[in-house]
Short mmCIF file of C-alpha atoms in Angstrom, two decimals:
data_model
loop_
_atom_site.label_atom_id
_atom_site.label_comp_id
_atom_site.label_asym_id
_atom_site.label_seq_id
_atom_site.Cartn_x
_atom_site.Cartn_y
_atom_site.Cartn_z
CA MET A 1 82.64 90.63 95.44
CA ALA A 2 83.31 89.79 91.76
CA VAL A 3 83.07 86.17 90.22
CA ARG A 4 84.37 85.92 86.81
CA SER A 5 87.70 85.34 84.84
CA THR A 6 91.08 86.95 84.85
CA TYR A 7 92.78 89.11 82.28
CA ARG A 8 96.29 90.34 82.51
CA ILE A 9 96.98 93.86 81.61
CA GLN A 10 100.65 94.77 80.34
CA HIS A 11 101.83 98.17 79.60
CA GLN A 12 102.94 99.13 76.19
CA GLU A 13 106.90 99.33 75.63
CA ILE A 14 108.11 102.62 74.02
CA VAL A 15 111.29 102.58 72.15
CA VAL A 16 113.11 106.01 72.76
CA SER A 17 115.77 107.39 70.26
CA GLU A 18 119.17 108.91 71.41
CA ILE A 19 119.47 110.81 68.23
CA ALA A 20 118.97 114.42 68.79
CA LYS A 21 118.80 117.67 66.59
CA SER A 22 119.38 120.97 67.90
CA PRO A 23 118.75 121.79 71.63
CA ASN A 24 116.42 124.54 70.72
CA GLU A 25 114.35 122.06 68.23
CA GLU A 26 114.44 119.36 71.06
CA ARG A 27 113.11 121.79 73.71
CA ARG A 28 110.35 122.91 71.54
CA ARG A 29 109.52 119.36 70.99
CA LEU A 30 109.21 118.83 74.37
CA GLU A 31 107.14 122.05 75.39
CA GLN A 32 104.76 120.67 72.48
CA ALA A 33 104.49 117.31 73.87
CA ILE A 34 103.71 118.79 77.45
CA ALA A 35 101.17 120.97 76.01
CA GLN A 36 99.37 118.11 74.20
CA SER A 37 99.54 115.83 77.24
CA LYS A 38 97.85 118.74 79.27
CA LEU A 39 94.83 118.82 76.47
CA GLU A 40 94.63 115.02 76.74
CA ILE A 41 94.30 115.21 80.62
CA GLU A 42 91.92 118.04 80.32
CA ALA A 43 89.69 115.95 78.14
CA LEU A 44 89.75 113.03 80.46
CA ARG A 45 88.84 115.30 83.42
CA ALA A 46 86.12 116.69 81.46
CA LYS A 47 84.81 113.31 80.97
CA VAL A 48 85.15 112.36 84.64
CA HIS A 49 83.41 115.45 85.68
CA GLY A 50 80.66 114.68 83.27
CA GLN A 51 80.08 111.50 85.18
CA ALA A 52 80.09 113.42 88.40
CA ASP A 53 83.05 111.52 89.63
CA ALA A 54 85.14 113.85 91.75
CA GLY A 55 87.60 111.17 93.05
CA LYS A 56 89.08 110.60 89.33
CA ALA A 57 88.91 114.50 88.61
CA ALA A 58 90.99 115.23 91.47
CA ILE A 59 93.78 112.89 90.56
CA LEU A 60 93.75 114.00 87.06
CA ALA A 61 94.17 117.33 88.68
CA ALA A 62 97.27 116.07 90.32
CA HIS A 63 98.71 114.82 86.98
CA LEU A 64 98.29 118.31 85.53
CA GLU A 65 100.27 119.81 88.49
CA LEU A 66 103.30 117.36 87.81
CA LEU A 67 103.33 118.49 84.35
CA GLU A 68 103.67 122.41 85.61
CA ASP A 69 106.61 121.01 88.26
CA PRO A 70 109.50 123.53 87.11
CA GLU A 71 112.12 121.08 88.49
CA LEU A 72 110.87 118.27 86.38
CA VAL A 73 110.92 120.42 83.13
CA GLU A 74 114.18 122.04 84.02
CA THR A 75 115.97 118.94 84.52
CA ALA A 76 114.83 117.53 81.41
CA VAL A 77 115.82 120.62 79.55
CA SER A 78 119.13 120.61 81.27
CA ALA A 79 119.73 116.88 79.67
CA ILE A 80 118.63 118.39 76.37
CA ASP A 81 121.23 121.13 76.47
CA LYS A 82 123.89 118.56 77.04
CA GLY A 83 123.00 116.68 73.95
CA LYS A 84 120.14 114.28 74.53
CA SER A 85 117.15 113.93 72.44
CA ALA A 86 113.94 115.39 74.04
CA ALA A 87 112.44 111.83 74.48
CA SER A 88 115.57 110.34 76.03
CA ALA A 89 116.00 113.56 78.34
CA TRP A 90 112.34 113.13 79.48
CA GLN A 91 112.35 109.49 80.10
CA GLN A 92 115.60 109.88 82.17
CA THR A 93 114.08 112.54 84.09
CA TYR A 94 110.55 111.30 85.25
CA THR A 95 111.81 107.62 85.77
CA SER A 96 114.54 108.63 87.82
CA GLN A 97 112.42 110.99 90.17
CA ALA A 98 109.68 108.17 90.21
CA GLN A 99 112.33 105.72 91.49
CA GLN A 100 113.58 107.98 94.16
CA LEU A 101 109.93 108.51 95.31
CA SER A 102 109.32 104.67 95.43
CA ARG A 103 112.54 103.94 97.12
CA LEU A 104 111.19 106.23 100.07
CA GLN A 105 108.72 103.25 101.10
CA ASN A 106 105.89 104.90 102.19
CA GLU A 107 102.32 104.38 100.48
CA LEU A 108 101.75 108.24 99.69
CA LEU A 109 104.82 108.78 97.98
CA ALA A 110 104.62 105.30 95.98
CA ALA A 111 101.30 106.73 94.86
CA ARG A 112 102.87 109.95 93.64
CA ALA A 113 105.66 107.97 91.91
CA ASN A 114 102.86 106.04 89.98
CA ASP A 115 101.37 109.09 89.09
CA LEU A 116 104.52 110.36 87.93
CA ARG A 117 105.18 107.25 85.75
CA ASP A 118 101.67 107.51 84.04
CA MET A 119 102.01 111.29 83.29
CA GLY A 120 105.64 111.01 82.43
CA GLY A 121 104.66 107.88 79.95
CA ARG A 122 101.96 110.00 78.42
CA VAL A 123 104.53 112.93 77.44
CA LEU A 124 106.96 110.17 76.31
CA ARG A 125 104.32 108.65 73.91
CA ILE A 126 103.64 111.95 72.13
CA LEU A 127 107.36 112.45 71.87
CA THR A 128 108.06 109.37 70.26
CA GLY A 129 104.79 109.17 68.25
CA ALA A 130 103.80 105.82 69.66
CA THR A 131 100.34 104.95 69.23
CA LEU A 132 98.13 104.64 72.15
CA GLU A 133 96.78 100.87 72.12
CA ALA A 134 93.00 101.01 72.95
CA LYS A 135 92.32 98.69 75.82
CA THR A 136 89.52 96.24 75.19
CA TYR A 137 88.52 93.45 77.75
CA PRO A 138 86.39 90.31 77.56
CA ASP A 139 83.07 90.66 79.26
CA ASN A 140 83.05 89.75 82.96
CA THR A 141 86.81 90.66 83.53
CA ILE A 142 88.72 90.68 86.65
CA LEU A 143 92.08 92.40 85.64
CA ILE A 144 95.33 91.05 87.05
CA ALA A 145 98.18 93.63 86.79
CA GLU A 146 101.71 94.51 88.29
CA ASP A 147 100.17 98.10 88.81
CA LEU A 148 97.70 100.15 87.36
CA THR A 149 98.09 103.76 86.47
CA PRO A 150 95.20 106.41 87.32
CA SER A 151 94.79 106.72 83.69
CA ASP A 152 94.03 102.85 83.36
CA THR A 153 91.44 103.24 86.25
CA ALA A 154 89.81 106.46 85.15
CA THR A 155 89.18 105.06 81.67
CA MET A 156 88.18 101.34 82.60
CA ASP A 157 85.06 100.14 80.89
CA ARG A 158 82.92 99.19 83.92
CA SER A 159 80.64 97.29 81.54
CA LYS A 160 83.45 94.80 81.04
CA VAL A 161 85.46 95.10 84.16
CA LEU A 162 84.12 93.69 87.46
CA GLY A 163 87.16 94.12 89.54
CA PHE A 164 91.04 94.14 89.63
CA CYS A 165 93.82 92.81 91.70
CA THR A 166 97.32 94.37 91.77
CA VAL A 167 100.65 93.49 92.88
CA GLY A 168 101.73 97.03 93.73
CA GLY A 169 100.18 99.72 95.58
CA GLY A 170 98.08 99.60 98.80
CA ALA A 171 95.01 100.89 100.42
CA THR A 172 96.05 104.54 100.21
CA SER A 173 97.26 104.46 96.60
CA HIS A 174 95.43 106.56 94.06
CA VAL A 175 94.51 103.51 92.34
CA SER A 176 92.87 102.05 95.43
CA ILE A 177 91.24 105.50 96.03
CA LEU A 178 89.75 105.38 92.48
CA ALA A 179 88.45 101.87 92.98
CA ARG A 180 86.62 102.86 96.16
CA SER A 181 85.07 105.92 94.20
CA MET A 182 83.91 103.73 91.35
CA ASP A 183 82.59 101.25 93.97
CA ILE A 184 84.64 98.29 92.18
CA PRO A 185 86.23 95.30 94.25
CA ALA A 186 89.88 95.59 94.03
CA ILE A 187 92.96 94.25 95.90
CA ALA A 188 96.12 95.98 96.00
CA GLY A 189 99.57 94.74 97.07
CA THR A 190 98.80 90.97 96.44
CA GLU A 191 101.27 88.21 95.96
CA PRO A 192 103.55 88.56 92.62
CA ARG A 193 102.52 84.96 91.61
CA VAL A 194 99.15 86.14 90.56
CA LEU A 195 100.74 87.50 87.59
CA ASP A 196 101.58 84.01 86.31
CA LEU A 197 97.82 83.26 86.04
CA PRO A 198 96.61 82.36 82.64
CA ASP A 199 93.86 84.66 81.02
CA GLY A 200 90.70 83.33 81.42
CA THR A 201 91.34 81.52 85.02
CA PRO A 202 87.98 81.60 86.82
CA VAL A 203 88.24 83.42 90.22
CA ILE A 204 86.29 84.85 93.02
CA LEU A 205 87.45 88.04 93.94
CA ASP A 206 86.38 89.35 97.50
CA GLY A 207 87.49 93.07 97.98
CA SER A 208 86.09 93.29 101.74
CA LYS A 209 88.33 90.32 102.69
CA GLY A 210 91.12 91.08 100.37
CA THR A 211 90.80 87.67 98.81
CA LEU A 212 91.29 86.16 95.41
CA ARG A 213 90.14 82.25 95.34
CA LEU A 214 91.30 80.55 91.98
CA ASN A 215 89.44 78.04 90.06
CA PRO A 216 86.21 77.86 92.35
CA SER A 217 83.99 74.81 91.75
CA PRO A 218 80.73 75.66 89.80
CA GLU A 219 78.77 75.28 93.10
CA GLU A 220 81.00 77.82 94.81
CA MET A 221 80.51 80.20 91.74
CA GLU A 222 76.61 79.66 92.01
CA LYS A 223 76.77 80.33 95.75
CA VAL A 224 78.51 83.38 95.47
CA ARG A 225 76.26 84.51 92.39
CA ARG A 226 73.18 83.77 94.84
CA LEU A 227 74.96 86.10 97.57
CA GLN A 228 75.74 88.97 95.00
CA ALA A 229 71.76 89.08 93.95
CA ARG A 230 70.87 89.19 97.76
CA LEU A 231 73.45 91.80 98.36
CA LYS A 232 72.28 94.00 95.39
CA GLN A 233 68.56 93.82 96.47
CA LYS A 234 69.72 94.47 99.89
CA ARG A 235 71.58 97.47 98.82
CA GLN A 236 68.37 98.74 97.00
CA ILE A 237 66.31 98.40 100.29
CA ASP A 238 68.91 100.06 102.25
CA LEU A 239 69.32 103.10 99.95
CA ALA A 240 65.64 103.39 100.16
CA ALA A 241 65.72 103.93 103.75
CA ALA A 242 68.81 105.84 103.88
CA ASN A 243 67.39 108.83 105.58
CA ASP A 244 65.95 106.91 108.42
CA PRO A 245 67.60 107.32 111.62
CA ALA A 246 69.88 104.46 112.99
CA ILE A 247 68.00 103.36 115.87
CA THR A 248 68.37 99.72 117.46
CA THR A 249 65.38 97.36 118.15
CA ASP A 250 65.46 98.65 121.70
CA GLY A 251 65.76 102.39 121.00
CA TYR A 252 69.47 103.47 121.25
CA ARG A 253 70.35 105.85 118.69
CA LEU A 254 73.59 105.90 116.85
CA GLU A 255 74.72 108.78 114.82
CA ILE A 256 76.17 107.88 111.36
CA VAL A 257 78.14 110.65 109.60
CA ALA A 258 80.73 110.78 107.04
CA ASN A 259 84.74 110.82 106.37
CA ILE A 260 85.44 113.21 103.68
CA GLY A 261 87.97 114.95 101.69
CA SER A 262 86.01 117.20 99.60
CA LYS A 263 82.73 119.26 98.99
CA ALA A 264 81.76 116.36 96.53
CA ASP A 265 82.18 113.87 99.06
CA ALA A 266 79.86 115.96 101.26
CA GLU A 267 77.27 116.24 98.67
CA LYS A 268 77.04 112.60 98.28
CA SER A 269 77.16 111.69 101.80
CA VAL A 270 73.76 114.01 102.20
CA ASP A 271 72.40 112.13 99.21
CA LEU A 272 73.03 108.79 100.87
CA GLY A 273 71.63 109.71 104.44
CA GLY A 274 74.55 111.07 106.17
CA GLU A 275 73.83 112.93 109.46
CA GLY A 276 77.04 115.23 109.20
CA VAL A 277 80.59 114.99 108.63
CA GLY A 278 82.60 113.39 111.56
CA LEU A 279 86.11 113.77 110.00
CA LEU A 280 86.97 116.32 107.21
CA ARG A 281 90.56 115.39 106.27
CA SER A 282 91.80 118.94 105.86
CA GLU A 283 95.13 117.47 104.80
CA PHE A 284 93.78 116.77 101.31
CA ILE A 285 93.32 120.49 100.80
CA PHE A 286 97.00 120.89 101.39
CA MET A 287 98.37 118.09 99.29
CA GLU A 288 99.20 118.23 95.65
CA ARG A 289 100.32 121.94 95.90
CA ASP A 290 103.57 123.72 95.67
CA SER A 291 102.46 126.01 98.69
CA ALA A 292 99.96 126.13 101.67
CA PRO A 293 96.48 127.04 100.89
CA SER A 294 95.66 130.70 102.03
CA GLU A 295 93.36 131.70 104.66
CA ALA A 296 90.80 132.92 102.16
CA GLU A 297 91.13 129.69 100.42
CA GLN A 298 90.71 127.71 103.31
CA THR A 299 87.64 129.60 104.56
CA GLU A 300 86.00 129.27 101.13
CA ILE A 301 86.39 125.57 101.04
CA TYR A 302 85.26 124.93 104.79
CA SER A 303 82.36 127.26 104.28
CA SER A 304 81.07 125.53 101.07
CA ILE A 305 81.04 122.23 102.76
CA ALA A 306 79.28 123.59 105.98
CA LYS A 307 76.63 125.06 103.55
CA VAL A 308 76.22 121.70 101.71
CA LEU A 309 75.43 120.21 105.12
CA GLY A 310 73.18 122.71 106.23
CA PRO A 311 72.41 124.07 109.83
CA ASP A 312 71.39 120.92 111.38
CA ARG A 313 74.28 118.59 110.14
CA SER A 314 77.64 118.76 112.09
CA LEU A 315 81.20 119.28 110.41
CA ILE A 316 84.11 118.28 112.37
CA ILE A 317 87.30 119.61 110.75
CA ARG A 318 90.57 117.65 111.67
CA THR A 319 93.55 120.17 111.64
CA LEU A 320 96.32 119.41 109.27
CA ASP A 321 97.51 115.93 109.76
CA VAL A 322 100.74 115.28 108.11
CA GLY A 323 104.15 113.94 108.76
CA GLY A 324 105.02 110.31 109.21
CA ASP A 325 103.19 108.80 106.15
CA LYS A 326 101.64 111.95 104.82
CA PRO A 327 104.65 114.42 104.02
CA LEU A 328 104.19 117.71 102.10
CA PRO A 329 106.79 118.96 99.58
CA TYR A 330 106.58 122.41 101.04
CA LEU A 331 106.61 121.38 104.84
CA PRO A 332 110.18 119.54 104.65
CA ILE A 333 110.85 117.67 107.84
CA PRO A 334 114.17 116.52 108.68
CA HIS A 335 115.07 112.92 108.60
CA GLU A 336 113.46 110.76 111.57
CA GLU A 337 114.55 107.37 112.24
CA ASN A 338 110.91 106.65 113.41
CA PRO A 339 108.91 109.14 111.63
CA PHE A 340 105.51 107.77 113.07
CA LEU A 341 107.06 108.57 116.38
CA GLY A 342 108.30 112.08 115.35
CA GLU A 343 106.84 115.14 114.10
CA ARG A 344 103.26 114.60 112.89
CA GLY A 345 99.66 115.82 113.45
CA VAL A 346 99.47 118.61 115.94
CA ARG A 347 103.13 118.47 116.67
CA ILE A 348 103.64 120.04 112.93
CA GLY A 349 101.36 122.81 113.94
CA PHE A 350 103.08 123.67 117.26
CA ASP A 351 106.69 123.67 115.01
CA ARG A 352 104.88 125.50 112.16
CA PRO A 353 102.53 127.89 114.29
CA GLU A 354 101.61 130.11 111.27
CA ILE A 355 100.06 127.35 109.33
CA LEU A 356 97.99 125.99 112.19
CA ARG A 357 96.88 129.83 113.08
CA THR A 358 95.91 130.37 109.66
CA GLN A 359 93.89 127.07 109.64
CA LEU A 360 92.40 127.88 113.03
CA ARG A 361 91.20 131.28 111.61
CA ALA A 362 89.54 129.83 108.48
CA ILE A 363 87.77 127.18 110.59
CA LEU A 364 86.52 129.79 112.98
CA GLN A 365 85.45 131.90 110.12
CA ALA A 366 83.59 128.92 108.43
CA SER A 367 81.74 128.17 111.64
CA GLN A 368 79.61 131.13 110.60
CA SER A 369 78.34 129.19 107.74
CA GLY A 370 77.42 125.93 109.71
CA LYS A 371 77.57 123.51 112.60
CA VAL A 372 81.42 123.52 112.66
CA SER A 373 83.59 121.70 115.22
CA VAL A 374 87.52 121.34 115.30
CA MET A 375 89.63 118.38 116.25
CA PHE A 376 93.18 118.08 116.92
CA PRO A 377 95.17 114.93 115.79
CA MET A 378 97.79 113.05 117.41
CA ILE A 379 97.23 114.39 120.92
CA ALA A 380 99.22 112.43 123.73
CA ARG A 381 99.75 114.96 126.52
CA LEU A 382 97.30 117.12 128.23
CA GLU A 383 99.61 119.85 127.82
CA GLU A 384 99.48 119.40 123.84
CA PHE A 385 95.60 119.93 124.08
CA ARG A 386 95.60 122.92 126.37
CA MET A 387 98.45 124.66 124.03
CA ALA A 388 96.10 123.92 120.82
CA LYS A 389 93.06 125.27 122.84
CA ALA A 390 94.92 128.46 123.75
CA MET A 391 95.96 129.09 119.96
CA LEU A 392 92.47 128.63 119.16
CA GLU A 393 90.95 130.85 121.84
CA GLU A 394 93.65 133.68 120.77
CA GLU A 395 92.54 133.60 117.21
CA ARG A 396 88.88 133.53 118.02
CA GLN A 397 89.13 136.51 120.34
CA LYS A 398 91.00 138.51 117.48
CA LEU A 399 88.01 137.44 115.00
CA GLY A 400 85.29 138.23 117.56
CA ILE A 401 83.42 134.83 116.69
CA ALA A 402 81.68 132.85 119.11
CA PRO A 403 83.32 129.62 120.41
CA ILE A 404 83.20 126.40 118.66
CA PRO A 405 83.37 122.63 120.09
CA VAL A 406 86.83 121.46 120.32
CA GLY A 407 87.57 117.72 120.32
CA ILE A 408 90.74 115.42 120.05
CA MET A 409 91.70 112.35 118.16
CA VAL A 410 92.16 109.58 120.35
CA GLU A 411 94.79 107.53 118.46
CA ILE A 412 97.84 107.42 120.70
CA PRO A 413 97.39 104.86 123.68
CA ALA A 414 98.36 107.51 126.22
CA ALA A 415 95.15 109.52 125.20
CA ALA A 416 93.09 106.43 125.76
CA VAL A 417 94.65 105.73 128.98
CA MET A 418 94.25 109.10 130.44
CA ALA A 419 90.84 109.81 128.75
CA HIS A 420 89.10 110.97 132.12
CA GLN A 421 91.57 113.69 132.28
CA PHE A 422 91.14 114.78 128.63
CA ALA A 423 87.34 114.34 129.01
CA ALA A 424 87.18 116.99 131.63
CA GLU A 425 88.64 119.34 129.16
CA ALA A 426 87.56 118.24 125.59
CA ASP A 427 84.13 118.59 124.14
CA PHE A 428 84.12 115.34 122.36
CA PHE A 429 86.55 112.28 121.48
CA SER A 430 86.71 110.77 117.88
CA ILE A 431 88.90 107.69 117.98
CA GLY A 432 91.25 106.95 114.90
CA THR A 433 91.37 103.25 115.01
CA ASN A 434 94.14 103.06 112.30
CA ASP A 435 96.65 104.68 114.13
CA LEU A 436 95.42 103.48 117.73
CA THR A 437 95.85 99.99 116.27
CA GLN A 438 99.40 100.33 114.92
CA TYR A 439 100.76 102.17 117.96
CA THR A 440 99.01 99.64 120.27
CA LEU A 441 100.39 96.47 118.55
CA ALA A 442 103.66 98.37 117.66
CA MET A 443 103.14 97.15 114.15
CA ASP A 444 103.06 99.44 110.82
CA ARG A 445 99.89 99.19 109.04
CA GLY A 446 101.70 99.50 105.80
CA HIS A 447 104.22 96.67 106.47
CA PRO A 448 104.15 94.01 103.90
CA LYS A 449 104.35 91.00 106.39
CA LEU A 450 102.72 92.47 109.48
CA ALA A 451 99.71 94.29 107.83
CA PRO A 452 97.46 91.20 108.04
CA TYR A 453 97.85 91.54 111.93
CA VAL A 454 97.05 94.99 112.46
CA ASP A 455 93.50 94.28 113.30
CA GLY A 456 91.51 96.95 115.01
CA LEU A 457 89.17 94.19 116.64
CA ASN A 458 92.07 93.09 118.67
CA PRO A 459 91.01 92.79 122.30
CA ALA A 460 93.59 95.07 123.50
CA VAL A 461 92.63 97.90 120.84
CA LEU A 462 88.74 97.36 121.91
CA SER A 463 89.90 97.78 125.36
CA LEU A 464 91.30 101.28 124.76
CA ILE A 465 88.36 102.09 122.51
CA GLY A 466 85.98 101.06 125.62
CA MET A 467 88.20 103.11 127.88
CA ALA A 468 87.87 106.27 125.98
CA ALA A 469 83.92 105.80 125.45
CA LYS A 470 83.48 105.42 129.10
CA ALA A 471 85.45 108.55 130.20
CA ALA A 472 83.58 110.64 127.62
CA ASN A 473 80.21 109.16 128.84
CA ASP A 474 80.97 109.70 132.39
CA HIS A 475 81.88 113.30 131.95
CA GLY A 476 78.78 113.84 129.66
CA LYS A 477 80.57 113.95 126.36
CA TRP A 478 80.35 111.84 123.33
CA CYS A 479 83.12 109.64 121.67
CA GLY A 480 82.88 108.54 118.19
CA ILE A 481 84.89 106.45 115.61
CA CYS A 482 86.35 107.90 112.54
CA GLY A 483 88.89 105.00 111.75
CA GLY A 484 88.62 102.27 109.45
CA ILE A 485 86.52 99.81 111.58
CA GLY A 486 83.74 102.29 111.70
CA SER A 487 82.85 101.01 108.43
CA ASP A 488 83.45 97.36 109.47
CA PRO A 489 80.01 95.56 109.58
CA GLN A 490 81.72 93.14 112.20
CA ALA A 491 82.73 95.91 114.34
CA VAL A 492 79.56 97.91 114.59
CA PRO A 493 77.91 95.99 117.11
CA LEU A 494 80.90 95.75 119.34
CA LEU A 495 81.75 99.49 119.09
CA MET A 496 78.19 100.46 119.95
CA GLY A 497 78.33 98.09 122.79
CA LEU A 498 81.50 99.63 124.21
CA GLY A 499 79.60 102.94 124.24
CA ILE A 500 80.34 104.67 121.06
CA LYS A 501 77.88 107.36 120.04
CA GLU A 502 78.77 108.15 116.56
CA LEU A 503 80.39 106.44 113.53
CA SER A 504 82.16 108.35 110.96
CA VAL A 505 82.16 105.84 107.98
CA SER A 506 83.37 105.85 104.44
CA VAL A 507 80.66 107.67 102.38
CA PRO A 508 79.29 104.59 100.23
CA THR A 509 78.70 102.52 103.36
CA ILE A 510 76.35 104.79 105.05
CA PRO A 511 72.94 103.29 104.05
CA SER A 512 74.19 99.90 105.08
CA ILE A 513 75.64 100.83 108.34
CA LYS A 514 72.30 102.65 109.22
CA ALA A 515 70.44 99.78 108.17
CA GLN A 516 72.69 97.29 110.01
CA VAL A 517 72.02 99.39 113.28
CA ARG A 518 68.29 99.16 112.96
CA GLU A 519 68.43 95.18 113.24
CA LEU A 520 70.51 95.16 116.26
CA SER A 521 69.64 95.28 119.91
CA PHE A 522 71.85 97.44 122.23
CA ALA A 523 71.46 95.24 125.10
CA GLU A 524 72.97 92.24 122.98
CA CYS A 525 75.78 94.52 121.62
CA GLN A 526 76.75 95.26 125.42
CA LYS A 527 77.05 91.62 126.06
CA LEU A 528 78.86 90.97 122.83
CA ALA A 529 81.37 93.61 123.72
CA GLU A 530 81.98 92.44 127.15
CA LYS A 531 82.39 88.91 125.76
CA ALA A 532 84.90 90.23 123.02
CA LEU A 533 87.10 92.05 125.71
CA THR A 534 87.77 88.51 127.40
CA LEU A 535 89.02 86.88 124.16
CA ASN A 536 92.53 86.57 123.14
CA THR A 537 92.91 87.54 119.38
CA ALA A 538 91.28 89.64 116.65
CA ALA A 539 90.34 86.28 115.04
CA GLU A 540 88.31 84.97 117.85
CA VAL A 541 86.48 88.45 118.02
CA ARG A 542 85.75 88.33 114.35
CA ALA A 543 84.57 84.49 114.85
CA LEU A 544 82.19 86.15 117.57
CA CYS A 545 80.83 88.67 115.07
CA PRO A 546 80.28 86.96 111.88
CA LEU A 547 79.58 89.37 108.83
CA PRO A 548 75.75 90.04 108.46
CA GLU A 549 75.47 88.13 105.00
CA GLU A 550 77.09 85.04 106.52
#
């Protein structure tokens, strides 16, 4: 939460000349500009590496890969050969590709389009000789922008900027990822009318609720400042006790683990008291590449994470989960009318078995370095789970490696409804509440009009969570949560009351979630969960469970 005044950021316009010299000279100019851009990005990467910020460094690495995209360069060179200047050819090429990506209307590709504009603009600035305007902000600024590039965010002066609000982007955009890694309040995808706010407008930005309150009264401002001071003090107390277990006042133990995408995330989770990794999103290892990672590469990555966690902390690796809103350039999927109901998750693995088998071998080999489990995504039918387990067993026997625990993501309503059948054959469940919610409510969580109603605390979703947890417990297995509501303080008592044994949460929230659990009574959480299931709406459920600071 941030309380300060707004400042609008506008990007520099670059004038491009159409006058071209010889094609050879224009090609050389383009090569030199790309080389200079690489040096600038490398310098930025070195800076953020020095700040131990893996999130920023990874996104800047993606910019370097875009600069090395042969198709992008070849298209620009082709335009140069037809008589265009290097600047004009480059501008036409990268803006055209960015527009094509953004028109595909999914958040991941929109993020890549924004990266492409950012990287392309850097090269264009060098080609045209435009001077990069250093951005300076007043003290206590909340930035308002149509969109922010990753470069804007990576170089943001945190001593001046307390938060930001953008019209473009969404929860999965690179800018939003950077905001979370910087622990800065942010709202993406807000109403365009915020761009009309004059500089200096007093606002209260609440990133957790996604609200921007305009022109609050002095009394409201002071109230929020006091709340900020209390929250800051509480964070320090929570951090000091981060390594203590999450045990309720009446003795119920809840395991608090982390959702991660890299070794750096794992290291940070251990520092913050994480008891393991409940979800390694292995797709991040496959993204921003021209080809799938090799077995050796995957084995090294998984093993290095297992070693960071040590022999006592669990590492659950979800197999490649792409398709739908997460495509890969080297895994083309034919056009689907309903991609969220098409080839995604484990279905891709069955269609491209060589990729799944390679990953399974890498996971099995990494299991020799730690406490590793495997989890299959998007399981809807028992036949699918049996097929996936059979592939794993075939590769295990070839390698001569001991068996490892095998679980499923419960993110399709069918899996929750048939949880008793699945629990008889799975070692554990982990509920992906983001997809479970959108499939249960038949609402796309990225839809601009429907997204506010896609709430995992809807009683229908909670009922399915309860069914899965009960089935697991009845079979002597455990059921965890790795979706977004695991990090939601309003959801924690309800999930525990429904019988959830593990919460896999975003890394920064580990200390606060553990602290919250220590203040709860399991018996009271059970009563709260029973009451929530009788309510009619997510809003009523949230009213039943006010935020701890309220």
